[in-house]
mmCIF file of C-alpha atoms in Angstrom:
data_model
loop_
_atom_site.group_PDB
_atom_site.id
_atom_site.type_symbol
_atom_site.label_atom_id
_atom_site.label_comp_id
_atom_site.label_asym_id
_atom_site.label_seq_id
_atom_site.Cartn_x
_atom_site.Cartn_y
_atom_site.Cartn_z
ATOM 1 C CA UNK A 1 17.632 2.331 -28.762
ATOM 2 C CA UNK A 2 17.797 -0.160 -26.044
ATOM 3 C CA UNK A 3 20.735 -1.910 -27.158
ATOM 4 C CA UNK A 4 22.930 1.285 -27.381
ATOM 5 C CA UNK A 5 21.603 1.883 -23.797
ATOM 6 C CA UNK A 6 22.974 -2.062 -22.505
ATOM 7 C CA UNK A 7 25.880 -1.276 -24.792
ATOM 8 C CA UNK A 8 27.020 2.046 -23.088
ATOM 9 C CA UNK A 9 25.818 1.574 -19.614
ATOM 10 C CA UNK A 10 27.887 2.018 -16.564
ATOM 11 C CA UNK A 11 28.467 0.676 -12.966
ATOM 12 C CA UNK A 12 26.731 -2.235 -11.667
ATOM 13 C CA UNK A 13 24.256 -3.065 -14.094
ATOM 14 C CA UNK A 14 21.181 -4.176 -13.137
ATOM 15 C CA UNK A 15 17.972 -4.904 -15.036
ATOM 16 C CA UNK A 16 14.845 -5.994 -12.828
ATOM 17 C CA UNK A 17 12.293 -8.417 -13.974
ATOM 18 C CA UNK A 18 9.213 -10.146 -12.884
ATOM 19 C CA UNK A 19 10.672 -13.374 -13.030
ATOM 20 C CA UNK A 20 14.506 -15.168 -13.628
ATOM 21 C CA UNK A 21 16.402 -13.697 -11.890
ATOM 22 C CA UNK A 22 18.226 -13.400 -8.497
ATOM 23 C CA UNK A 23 16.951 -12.282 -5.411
ATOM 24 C CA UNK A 24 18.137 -7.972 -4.445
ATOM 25 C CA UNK A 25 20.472 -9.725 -1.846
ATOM 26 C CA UNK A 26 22.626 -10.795 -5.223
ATOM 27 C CA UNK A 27 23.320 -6.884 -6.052
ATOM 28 C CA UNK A 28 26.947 -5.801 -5.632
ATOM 29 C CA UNK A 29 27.198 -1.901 -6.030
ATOM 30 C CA UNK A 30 29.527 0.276 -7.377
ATOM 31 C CA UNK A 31 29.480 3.279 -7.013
ATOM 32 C CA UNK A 32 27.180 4.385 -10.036
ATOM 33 C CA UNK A 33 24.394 1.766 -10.503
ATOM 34 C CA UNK A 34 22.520 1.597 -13.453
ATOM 35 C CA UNK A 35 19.193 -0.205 -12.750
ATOM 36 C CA UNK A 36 16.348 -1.011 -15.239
ATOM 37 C CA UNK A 37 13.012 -1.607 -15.100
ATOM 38 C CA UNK A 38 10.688 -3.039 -17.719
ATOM 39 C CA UNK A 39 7.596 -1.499 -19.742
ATOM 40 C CA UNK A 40 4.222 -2.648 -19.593
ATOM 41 C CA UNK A 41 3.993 -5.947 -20.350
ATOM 42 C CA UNK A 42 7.288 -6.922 -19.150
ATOM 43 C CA UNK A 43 10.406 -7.630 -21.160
ATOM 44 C CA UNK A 44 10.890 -9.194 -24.391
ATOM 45 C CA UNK A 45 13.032 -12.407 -24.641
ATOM 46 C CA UNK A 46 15.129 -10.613 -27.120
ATOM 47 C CA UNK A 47 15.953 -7.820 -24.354
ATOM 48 C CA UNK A 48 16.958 -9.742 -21.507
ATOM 49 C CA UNK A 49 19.041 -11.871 -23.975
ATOM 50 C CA UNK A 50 21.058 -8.273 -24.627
ATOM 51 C CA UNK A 51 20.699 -7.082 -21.529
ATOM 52 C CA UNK A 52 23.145 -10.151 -20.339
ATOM 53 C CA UNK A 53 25.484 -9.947 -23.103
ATOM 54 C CA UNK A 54 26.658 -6.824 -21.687
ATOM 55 C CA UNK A 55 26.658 -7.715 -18.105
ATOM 56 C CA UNK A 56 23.562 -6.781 -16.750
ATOM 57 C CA UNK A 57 22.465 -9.000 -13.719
ATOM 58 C CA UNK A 58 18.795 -9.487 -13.974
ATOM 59 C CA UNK A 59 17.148 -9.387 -10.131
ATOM 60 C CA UNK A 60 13.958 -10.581 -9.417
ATOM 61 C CA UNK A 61 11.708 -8.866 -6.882
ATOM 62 C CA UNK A 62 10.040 -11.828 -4.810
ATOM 63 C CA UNK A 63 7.631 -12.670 -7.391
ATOM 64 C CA UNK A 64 5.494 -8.864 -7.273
ATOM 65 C CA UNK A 65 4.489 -7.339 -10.323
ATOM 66 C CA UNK A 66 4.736 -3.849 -9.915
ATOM 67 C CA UNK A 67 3.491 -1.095 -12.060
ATOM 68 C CA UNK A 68 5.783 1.145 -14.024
ATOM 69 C CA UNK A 69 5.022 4.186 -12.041
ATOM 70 C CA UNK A 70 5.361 2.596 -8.783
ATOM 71 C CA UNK A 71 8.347 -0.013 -9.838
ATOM 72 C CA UNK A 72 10.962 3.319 -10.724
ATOM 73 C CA UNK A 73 10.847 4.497 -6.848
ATOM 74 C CA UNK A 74 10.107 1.238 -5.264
ATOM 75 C CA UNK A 75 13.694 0.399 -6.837
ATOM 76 C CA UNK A 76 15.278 4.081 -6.420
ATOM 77 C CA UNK A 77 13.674 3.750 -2.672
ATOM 78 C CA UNK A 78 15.230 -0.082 -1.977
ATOM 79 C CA UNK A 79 19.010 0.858 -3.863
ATOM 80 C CA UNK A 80 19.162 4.094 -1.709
ATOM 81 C CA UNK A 81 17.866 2.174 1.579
ATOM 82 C CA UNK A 82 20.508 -0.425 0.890
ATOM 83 C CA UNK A 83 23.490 1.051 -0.759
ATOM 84 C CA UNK A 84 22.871 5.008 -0.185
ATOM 85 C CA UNK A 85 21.668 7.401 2.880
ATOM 86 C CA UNK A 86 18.115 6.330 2.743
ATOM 87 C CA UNK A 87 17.484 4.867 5.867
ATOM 88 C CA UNK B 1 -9.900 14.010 12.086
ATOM 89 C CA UNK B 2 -6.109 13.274 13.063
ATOM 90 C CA UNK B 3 -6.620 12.565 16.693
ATOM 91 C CA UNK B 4 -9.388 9.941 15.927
ATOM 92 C CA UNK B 5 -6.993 8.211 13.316
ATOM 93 C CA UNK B 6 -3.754 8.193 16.224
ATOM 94 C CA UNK B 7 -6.114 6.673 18.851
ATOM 95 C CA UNK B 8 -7.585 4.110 16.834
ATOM 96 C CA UNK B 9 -4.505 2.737 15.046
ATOM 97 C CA UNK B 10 -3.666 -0.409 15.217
ATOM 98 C CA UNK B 11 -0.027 -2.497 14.920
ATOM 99 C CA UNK B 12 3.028 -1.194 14.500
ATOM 100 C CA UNK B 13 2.762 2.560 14.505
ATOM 101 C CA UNK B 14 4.946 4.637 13.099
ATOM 102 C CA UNK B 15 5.360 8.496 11.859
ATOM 103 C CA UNK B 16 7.777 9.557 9.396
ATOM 104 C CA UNK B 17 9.048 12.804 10.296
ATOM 105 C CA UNK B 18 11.708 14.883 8.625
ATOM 106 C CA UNK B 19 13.689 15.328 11.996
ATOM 107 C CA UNK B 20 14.206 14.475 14.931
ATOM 108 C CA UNK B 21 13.074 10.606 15.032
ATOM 109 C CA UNK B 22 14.941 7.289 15.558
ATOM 110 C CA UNK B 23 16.428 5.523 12.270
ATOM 111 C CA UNK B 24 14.392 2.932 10.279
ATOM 112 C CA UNK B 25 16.244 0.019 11.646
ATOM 113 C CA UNK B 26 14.309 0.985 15.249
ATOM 114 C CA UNK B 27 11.038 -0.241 13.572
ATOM 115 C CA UNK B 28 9.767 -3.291 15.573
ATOM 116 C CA UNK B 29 7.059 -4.360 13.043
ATOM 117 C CA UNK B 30 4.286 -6.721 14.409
ATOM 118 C CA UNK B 31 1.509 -8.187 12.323
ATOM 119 C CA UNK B 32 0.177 -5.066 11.386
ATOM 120 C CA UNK B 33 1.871 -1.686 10.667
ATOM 121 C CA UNK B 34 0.294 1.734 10.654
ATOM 122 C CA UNK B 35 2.655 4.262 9.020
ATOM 123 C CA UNK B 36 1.351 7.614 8.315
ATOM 124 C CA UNK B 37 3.579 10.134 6.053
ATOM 125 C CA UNK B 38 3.700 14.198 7.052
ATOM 126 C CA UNK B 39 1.327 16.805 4.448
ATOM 127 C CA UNK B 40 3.306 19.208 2.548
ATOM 128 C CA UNK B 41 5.083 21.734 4.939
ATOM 129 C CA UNK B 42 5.121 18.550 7.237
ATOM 130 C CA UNK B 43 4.196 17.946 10.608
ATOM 131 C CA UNK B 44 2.505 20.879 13.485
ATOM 132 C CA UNK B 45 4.461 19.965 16.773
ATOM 133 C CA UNK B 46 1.047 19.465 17.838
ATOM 134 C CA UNK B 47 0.606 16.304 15.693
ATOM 135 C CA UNK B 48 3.783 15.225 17.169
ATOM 136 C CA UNK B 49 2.895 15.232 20.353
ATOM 137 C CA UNK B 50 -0.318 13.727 19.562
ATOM 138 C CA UNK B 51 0.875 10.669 17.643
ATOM 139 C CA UNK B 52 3.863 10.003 20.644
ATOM 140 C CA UNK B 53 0.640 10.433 23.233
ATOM 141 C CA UNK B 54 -0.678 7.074 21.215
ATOM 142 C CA UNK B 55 2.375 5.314 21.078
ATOM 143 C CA UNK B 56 3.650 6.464 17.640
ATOM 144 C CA UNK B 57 7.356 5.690 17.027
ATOM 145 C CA UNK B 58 8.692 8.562 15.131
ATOM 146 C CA UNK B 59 11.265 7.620 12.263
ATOM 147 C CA UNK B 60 13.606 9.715 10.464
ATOM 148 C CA UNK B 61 14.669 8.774 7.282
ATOM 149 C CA UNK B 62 18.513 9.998 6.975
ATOM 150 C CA UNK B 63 17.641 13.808 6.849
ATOM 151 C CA UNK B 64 16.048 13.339 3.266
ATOM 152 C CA UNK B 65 12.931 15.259 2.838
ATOM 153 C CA UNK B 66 10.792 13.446 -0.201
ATOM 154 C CA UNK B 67 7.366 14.539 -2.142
ATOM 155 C CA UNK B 68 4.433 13.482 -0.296
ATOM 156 C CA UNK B 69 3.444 11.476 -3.572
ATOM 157 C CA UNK B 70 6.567 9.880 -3.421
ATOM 158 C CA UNK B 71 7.087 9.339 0.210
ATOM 159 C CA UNK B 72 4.282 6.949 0.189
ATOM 160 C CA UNK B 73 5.737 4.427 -1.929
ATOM 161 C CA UNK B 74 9.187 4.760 -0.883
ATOM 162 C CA UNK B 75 8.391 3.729 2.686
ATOM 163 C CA UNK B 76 5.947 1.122 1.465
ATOM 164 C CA UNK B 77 8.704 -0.045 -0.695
ATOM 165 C CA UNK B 78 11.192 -0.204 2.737
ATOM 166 C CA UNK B 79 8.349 -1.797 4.894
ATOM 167 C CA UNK B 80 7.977 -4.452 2.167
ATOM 168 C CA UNK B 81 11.737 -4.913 1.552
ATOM 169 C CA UNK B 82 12.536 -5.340 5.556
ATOM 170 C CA UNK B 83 9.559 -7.130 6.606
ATOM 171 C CA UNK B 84 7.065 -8.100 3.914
ATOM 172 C CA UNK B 85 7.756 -10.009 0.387
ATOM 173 C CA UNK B 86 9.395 -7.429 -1.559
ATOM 174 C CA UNK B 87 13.198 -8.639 -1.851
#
């Protein structure tokens, strides 16, 4: 379940949500990132709460709601522009 | 058809090709940007030459060579990051 996933993650951890959090420019790789987007309908309280307990930074993407499709390689498209060869 | 679409585009226009182009950071985005994405296979030399003709910048993203489905979000994702509100 989700909390053995925050529990066992590795490398920066970094959970993205529509709103809360800090802007992409807060990110500080390692060199594994774990990054998490939420479902449909966006995160419960109870989640994010977790999430933080074990170190996840939450980022907030300017406000945009993306959907779930779109969000997993917006994110895997700005962490690989930023911190990998995409660019 | 394709040479229609190069002549009449408007902004900031710029072709993603596999090889051979400048890097992303040579994108001088005004208002408006056009950027178009290669088919499967990618681009006919042809096409090249035709986009260059009408003032196309050509951009090469690191030597990776992504899905058309996902190219299209992945450099919407980058041309929102750099110059729109995705960040």
């Amino acid at each position: 379940g989700f909390e053995e996933f925050v529990k066992t993650a590795e490398g920066a951890k970094i959970l993205f949500a529509e709103k809360g959090g800090e802007g992409f420019a807060a990110i500080k790789p390692g060199k594994k990132i774990t990054a998490v987007i939420g479902p449909e309908g966006g995160w419960e309280a109870s989640e994010l709460d977790l999430a933080q307990k074990h170190k996840f930074q939450i980022i907030t993407l300017g406000g945009r709601i993306l959907r779930a499709e779109t969000a997993a390689i917006t994110i895997t498209a700005m962490i690989q522009n930023h911190f990998g060869d995409l660019s």
